[in-house]
mmCIF file of C-alpha atoms in Angstrom:
data_model
loop_
_atom_site.group_PDB
_atom_site.id
_atom_site.type_symbol
_atom_site.label_atom_id
_atom_site.label_comp_id
_atom_site.label_asym_id
_atom_site.label_seq_id
_atom_site.Cartn_x
_atom_site.Cartn_y
_atom_site.Cartn_z
ATOM 1 C CA GLY A 29 -230.891 -77.462 17.066
ATOM 2 C CA GLU A 30 -232.252 -76.093 20.309
ATOM 3 C CA ASN A 31 -230.879 -77.687 23.435
ATOM 4 C CA VAL A 32 -231.379 -77.456 27.199
ATOM 5 C CA GLU A 33 -228.701 -78.885 29.464
ATOM 6 C CA GLN A 34 -229.528 -79.681 33.069
ATOM 7 C CA HIS A 35 -227.207 -80.469 35.991
ATOM 8 C CA PRO A 36 -226.806 -82.437 38.118
ATOM 9 C CA SER A 37 -228.548 -85.579 36.904
ATOM 10 C CA THR A 38 -228.820 -86.820 40.497
ATOM 11 C CA LEU A 39 -228.829 -84.812 43.714
ATOM 12 C CA SER A 40 -228.979 -86.139 47.236
ATOM 13 C CA VAL A 41 -229.491 -83.770 50.178
ATOM 14 C CA GLN A 42 -230.291 -84.039 53.853
ATOM 15 C CA GLU A 43 -233.736 -82.928 54.982
ATOM 16 C CA GLY A 44 -233.647 -79.222 55.768
ATOM 17 C CA ASP A 45 -230.776 -78.459 53.399
ATOM 18 C CA SER A 46 -231.114 -76.506 50.167
ATOM 19 C CA ALA A 47 -231.073 -77.997 46.686
ATOM 20 C CA VAL A 48 -230.013 -76.189 43.525
ATOM 21 C CA ILE A 49 -230.562 -77.390 39.970
ATOM 22 C CA LYS A 50 -229.017 -75.528 37.050
ATOM 23 C CA CYS A 51 -229.918 -75.327 33.385
ATOM 24 C CA THR A 52 -228.510 -73.677 30.306
ATOM 25 C CA TYR A 53 -230.282 -73.143 27.003
ATOM 26 C CA SER A 54 -229.042 -72.512 23.499
ATOM 27 C CA ASP A 55 -231.948 -70.781 21.723
ATOM 28 C CA SER A 56 -231.648 -67.042 22.271
ATOM 29 C CA ALA A 57 -235.313 -66.699 21.264
ATOM 30 C CA SER A 58 -236.400 -68.581 24.400
ATOM 31 C CA ASN A 59 -238.498 -66.326 26.574
ATOM 32 C CA TYR A 60 -240.324 -68.588 28.980
ATOM 33 C CA PHE A 61 -238.770 -71.028 31.454
ATOM 34 C CA PRO A 62 -241.007 -73.453 33.372
ATOM 35 C CA TRP A 63 -239.957 -76.029 35.940
ATOM 36 C CA TYR A 64 -241.736 -79.331 36.434
ATOM 37 C CA LYS A 65 -241.786 -81.931 39.197
ATOM 38 C CA GLN A 66 -242.475 -85.530 38.275
ATOM 39 C CA GLU A 67 -243.308 -88.017 40.992
ATOM 40 C CA LEU A 68 -243.147 -91.741 40.429
ATOM 41 C CA GLY A 69 -245.882 -92.995 38.124
ATOM 42 C CA LYS A 70 -247.262 -89.527 37.429
ATOM 43 C CA GLY A 71 -247.026 -86.912 34.741
ATOM 44 C CA PRO A 72 -244.873 -83.796 35.137
ATOM 45 C CA GLN A 73 -246.478 -81.018 37.139
ATOM 46 C CA LEU A 74 -245.702 -77.339 36.647
ATOM 47 C CA ILE A 75 -244.316 -75.956 39.931
ATOM 48 C CA ILE A 76 -242.945 -72.545 38.984
ATOM 49 C CA ASP A 77 -242.070 -70.553 35.892
ATOM 50 C CA ILE A 78 -240.274 -67.385 34.928
ATOM 51 C CA ARG A 79 -240.460 -65.134 31.896
ATOM 52 C CA SER A 80 -237.518 -63.473 30.244
ATOM 53 C CA ASN A 81 -238.351 -60.001 31.503
ATOM 54 C CA VAL A 82 -237.871 -61.118 35.115
ATOM 55 C CA GLY A 83 -234.621 -62.086 36.847
ATOM 56 C CA GLU A 84 -235.993 -63.878 39.873
ATOM 57 C CA LYS A 85 -239.256 -65.323 41.176
ATOM 58 C CA LYS A 86 -240.100 -66.929 44.487
ATOM 59 C CA ASP A 87 -242.970 -69.077 45.700
ATOM 60 C CA GLN A 88 -242.629 -70.181 49.316
ATOM 61 C CA ARG A 89 -239.666 -72.593 49.466
ATOM 62 C CA ILE A 90 -239.064 -72.534 45.720
ATOM 63 C CA ALA A 91 -237.255 -69.827 43.759
ATOM 64 C CA VAL A 92 -236.047 -69.521 40.193
ATOM 65 C CA THR A 93 -233.380 -67.209 38.819
ATOM 66 C CA LEU A 94 -232.687 -66.313 35.207
ATOM 67 C CA ASN A 95 -229.569 -64.851 33.624
ATOM 68 C CA LYS A 96 -230.522 -64.123 30.008
ATOM 69 C CA THR A 97 -227.075 -62.896 29.066
ATOM 70 C CA ALA A 98 -225.459 -66.151 30.117
ATOM 71 C CA LYS A 99 -228.515 -68.231 29.122
ATOM 72 C CA HIS A 100 -228.604 -69.805 32.573
ATOM 73 C CA PHE A 101 -231.527 -70.440 34.862
ATOM 74 C CA SER A 102 -231.721 -72.237 38.177
ATOM 75 C CA LEU A 103 -234.188 -73.759 40.614
ATOM 76 C CA HIS A 104 -233.588 -73.325 44.329
ATOM 77 C CA ILE A 105 -235.469 -75.355 46.920
ATOM 78 C CA THR A 106 -234.903 -74.353 50.541
ATOM 79 C CA GLU A 107 -235.679 -76.346 53.704
ATOM 80 C CA THR A 108 -236.090 -79.524 51.677
ATOM 81 C CA GLN A 109 -238.517 -82.173 52.855
ATOM 82 C CA PRO A 110 -238.755 -85.893 51.968
ATOM 83 C CA GLU A 111 -241.835 -85.155 49.833
ATOM 84 C CA ASP A 112 -239.657 -82.955 47.623
ATOM 85 C CA SER A 113 -238.022 -86.172 46.371
ATOM 86 C CA ALA A 114 -238.875 -86.472 42.668
ATOM 87 C CA VAL A 115 -237.465 -85.847 39.210
ATOM 88 C CA TYR A 116 -237.284 -82.159 38.315
ATOM 89 C CA PHE A 117 -237.248 -80.890 34.748
ATOM 90 C CA CYS A 118 -236.315 -77.467 33.491
ATOM 91 C CA ALA A 119 -237.596 -76.309 30.130
ATOM 92 C CA ALA A 120 -237.141 -73.423 27.739
ATOM 93 C CA SER A 121 -239.881 -72.224 25.436
ATOM 94 C CA SER A 122 -239.933 -69.974 22.407
ATOM 95 C CA PHE A 123 -242.557 -69.084 19.885
ATOM 96 C CA THR A 124 -241.339 -69.922 16.412
ATOM 97 C CA GLY A 125 -244.388 -70.744 14.314
ATOM 98 C CA GLY A 126 -245.698 -72.663 17.280
ATOM 99 C CA PHE A 127 -244.841 -72.597 20.951
ATOM 100 C CA LYS A 128 -242.023 -75.078 21.332
ATOM 101 C CA THR A 129 -240.908 -76.303 24.736
ATOM 102 C CA ILE A 130 -237.573 -78.096 25.041
ATOM 103 C CA PHE A 131 -236.989 -80.034 28.249
ATOM 104 C CA GLY A 132 -233.784 -80.685 30.130
ATOM 105 C CA ALA A 133 -232.828 -84.283 30.855
ATOM 106 C CA GLY A 134 -234.100 -84.124 34.429
ATOM 107 C CA THR A 135 -232.589 -84.167 37.924
ATOM 108 C CA ARG A 136 -233.469 -86.931 40.336
ATOM 109 C CA LEU A 137 -233.621 -85.333 43.784
ATOM 110 C CA PHE A 138 -233.417 -87.483 46.897
ATOM 111 C CA VAL A 139 -234.148 -85.851 50.239
ATOM 112 C CA LYS A 140 -232.957 -88.008 53.113
ATOM 113 C CA ALA A 141 -234.882 -87.829 56.366
ATOM 114 C CA ASP B 26 -262.187 -84.028 37.907
ATOM 115 C CA THR B 27 -259.005 -84.953 36.058
ATOM 116 C CA ALA B 28 -257.771 -82.076 33.895
ATOM 117 C CA VAL B 29 -255.974 -84.176 31.279
ATOM 118 C CA SER B 30 -256.856 -87.844 31.132
ATOM 119 C CA GLN B 31 -255.348 -90.440 28.885
ATOM 120 C CA THR B 32 -256.135 -94.096 28.409
ATOM 121 C CA PRO B 33 -254.955 -96.700 28.788
ATOM 122 C CA LYS B 34 -252.417 -96.267 31.584
ATOM 123 C CA TYR B 35 -250.554 -99.423 30.599
ATOM 124 C CA LEU B 36 -250.356 -101.041 27.179
ATOM 125 C CA VAL B 37 -248.433 -104.228 26.412
ATOM 126 C CA THR B 38 -248.499 -105.395 22.828
ATOM 127 C CA GLN B 39 -246.547 -107.404 20.296
ATOM 128 C CA MET B 40 -244.334 -106.043 17.554
ATOM 129 C CA GLY B 41 -246.183 -105.279 14.376
ATOM 130 C CA ASN B 42 -249.504 -104.507 16.035
ATOM 131 C CA ASP B 43 -251.434 -101.247 15.693
ATOM 132 C CA LYS B 44 -252.548 -99.453 18.849
ATOM 133 C CA SER B 45 -254.157 -96.181 19.927
ATOM 134 C CA ILE B 46 -253.836 -93.994 22.986
ATOM 135 C CA LYS B 47 -256.638 -91.582 23.776
ATOM 136 C CA CYS B 48 -256.387 -88.184 25.455
ATOM 137 C CA GLU B 49 -259.042 -85.783 26.624
ATOM 138 C CA GLN B 50 -258.819 -82.444 28.441
ATOM 139 C CA ASN B 51 -261.721 -80.750 30.198
ATOM 140 C CA LEU B 52 -260.014 -77.398 30.688
ATOM 141 C CA GLY B 53 -261.290 -75.697 27.566
ATOM 142 C CA HIS B 54 -257.714 -75.345 26.322
ATOM 143 C CA ASP B 55 -256.996 -74.747 22.647
ATOM 144 C CA THR B 56 -253.653 -76.524 22.406
ATOM 145 C CA MET B 57 -252.740 -80.162 23.058
ATOM 146 C CA TYR B 58 -249.491 -82.085 22.840
ATOM 147 C CA TRP B 59 -247.989 -85.531 22.768
ATOM 148 C CA TYR B 60 -244.635 -86.108 24.459
ATOM 149 C CA LYS B 61 -242.523 -89.249 24.588
ATOM 150 C CA GLN B 62 -240.470 -90.065 27.694
ATOM 151 C CA ASP B 63 -237.788 -92.678 27.215
ATOM 152 C CA SER B 64 -236.246 -94.999 29.805
ATOM 153 C CA LYS B 65 -233.788 -92.284 30.821
ATOM 154 C CA LYS B 66 -236.692 -89.940 31.597
ATOM 155 C CA PHE B 67 -235.910 -87.683 28.647
ATOM 156 C CA LEU B 68 -239.054 -85.811 27.509
ATOM 157 C CA LYS B 69 -239.347 -85.042 23.825
ATOM 158 C CA ILE B 70 -242.190 -83.380 22.000
ATOM 159 C CA MET B 71 -243.828 -85.336 19.219
ATOM 160 C CA PHE B 72 -246.832 -83.274 18.127
ATOM 161 C CA SER B 73 -248.832 -80.236 19.046
ATOM 162 C CA TYR B 74 -252.308 -79.304 17.867
ATOM 163 C CA ASN B 75 -254.123 -76.008 18.173
ATOM 164 C CA ASN B 76 -257.885 -76.030 17.649
ATOM 165 C CA LYS B 77 -257.618 -79.352 15.821
ATOM 166 C CA GLU B 78 -254.868 -78.050 13.535
ATOM 167 C CA LEU B 79 -251.402 -79.635 13.491
ATOM 168 C CA ILE B 80 -248.786 -77.084 14.577
ATOM 169 C CA ILE B 81 -245.673 -79.035 15.482
ATOM 170 C CA ASN B 82 -244.647 -82.338 13.988
ATOM 171 C CA GLU B 83 -241.195 -83.291 15.180
ATOM 172 C CA THR B 84 -239.091 -85.942 13.514
ATOM 173 C CA VAL B 85 -241.425 -88.780 14.300
ATOM 174 C CA PRO B 86 -241.860 -91.874 12.097
ATOM 175 C CA ASN B 87 -245.003 -91.655 10.014
ATOM 176 C CA ARG B 88 -246.186 -94.807 11.786
ATOM 177 C CA PHE B 89 -247.336 -92.319 14.427
ATOM 178 C CA SER B 90 -250.484 -90.473 13.424
ATOM 179 C CA PRO B 91 -252.222 -88.022 15.758
ATOM 180 C CA LYS B 92 -255.903 -87.316 15.321
ATOM 181 C CA SER B 93 -257.877 -84.477 16.860
ATOM 182 C CA PRO B 94 -261.635 -84.934 16.364
ATOM 183 C CA ASP B 95 -262.267 -81.782 18.404
ATOM 184 C CA LYS B 96 -260.116 -79.430 20.463
ATOM 185 C CA ALA B 97 -260.732 -81.397 23.665
ATOM 186 C CA HIS B 98 -259.325 -84.633 22.261
ATOM 187 C CA LEU B 99 -255.990 -85.614 20.782
ATOM 188 C CA ASN B 100 -255.499 -89.309 20.116
ATOM 189 C CA LEU B 101 -252.317 -91.046 19.051
ATOM 190 C CA HIS B 102 -252.420 -94.003 16.707
ATOM 191 C CA ILE B 103 -249.309 -96.084 16.174
ATOM 192 C CA ASN B 104 -248.981 -98.558 13.303
ATOM 193 C CA SER B 105 -246.592 -101.492 13.037
ATOM 194 C CA LEU B 106 -245.231 -101.142 16.554
ATOM 195 C CA GLU B 107 -241.507 -101.675 17.066
ATOM 196 C CA LEU B 108 -239.479 -102.529 20.167
ATOM 197 C CA GLY B 109 -238.027 -99.010 20.182
ATOM 198 C CA ASP B 110 -241.489 -97.524 20.589
ATOM 199 C CA SER B 111 -241.540 -98.741 24.183
ATOM 200 C CA ALA B 112 -241.721 -95.632 26.356
ATOM 201 C CA VAL B 113 -244.126 -93.563 28.412
ATOM 202 C CA TYR B 114 -246.295 -91.283 26.296
ATOM 203 C CA PHE B 115 -247.697 -88.122 27.864
ATOM 204 C CA CYS B 116 -250.527 -85.987 26.636
ATOM 205 C CA ALA B 117 -250.562 -82.341 27.741
ATOM 206 C CA SER B 118 -252.482 -79.157 27.145
ATOM 207 C CA SER B 119 -252.059 -75.403 27.350
ATOM 208 C CA GLN B 120 -254.498 -72.509 27.172
ATOM 209 C CA ASP B 121 -253.299 -71.566 23.710
ATOM 210 C CA LEU B 122 -250.164 -71.601 21.580
ATOM 211 C CA THR B 123 -248.367 -69.119 23.798
ATOM 212 C CA GLY B 124 -249.514 -70.575 27.096
ATOM 213 C CA SER B 125 -247.504 -72.699 29.470
ATOM 214 C CA ILE B 126 -248.018 -76.454 29.582
ATOM 215 C CA ALA B 127 -249.525 -76.589 33.022
ATOM 216 C CA PHE B 128 -251.179 -79.954 32.799
ATOM 217 C CA PHE B 129 -249.870 -83.330 31.735
ATOM 218 C CA GLY B 130 -251.834 -86.541 31.723
ATOM 219 C CA GLN B 131 -250.764 -89.437 33.925
ATOM 220 C CA GLY B 132 -248.940 -91.107 31.057
ATOM 221 C CA THR B 133 -249.352 -94.319 29.090
ATOM 222 C CA ARG B 134 -246.589 -96.869 29.567
ATOM 223 C CA LEU B 135 -246.277 -98.687 26.253
ATOM 224 C CA THR B 136 -244.303 -101.922 26.217
ATOM 225 C CA VAL B 137 -243.695 -103.615 22.895
ATOM 226 C CA VAL B 138 -242.613 -107.248 23.164
#
């Protein structure tokens, strides 16, 4: 079945450093790739997304890249701050009789002050 | 105003009981979802509804029965609760079947004892 692998499962960085989270997907029909941030005790929140016709997208300190050929996509956070600490999920979506979103297992990011 | 609200936030119950979780969205979205997040933070889709019609029904025991009285509500009823049902359940919504899941509820932490 469809699968999304996410690495690393835990990432610890110093404040001000960059953080990179990588995902791979298996379903070649996937055409939409959102990223979510989940803070403790809250639901996931959409922070950025990218569609398959775009290779890169940036929003302030956050950027996503997509390599459709390799079925890889990544989240880049620059100038990390302690409030960036959370669990981040990648996801891959395709429309196959219903829009199905498969989530990665999550990356717990710690930003040390 | 909360976009997607679910109640209760916490639910502790004994094995064998029947319980319901309610979800409402005030965004005018057509599509709603139920996701289960296990202790390892893994998010897995259970159901999706579009305009009150069931679209996705993943491999979920038939003890779980979603009900959508109107497109703004998607409730989850669980019969004969088991220990393994303990998890956090998230409701979510999207504009329509092809839209991104931008909004999740705050989650319902279900503990079966």
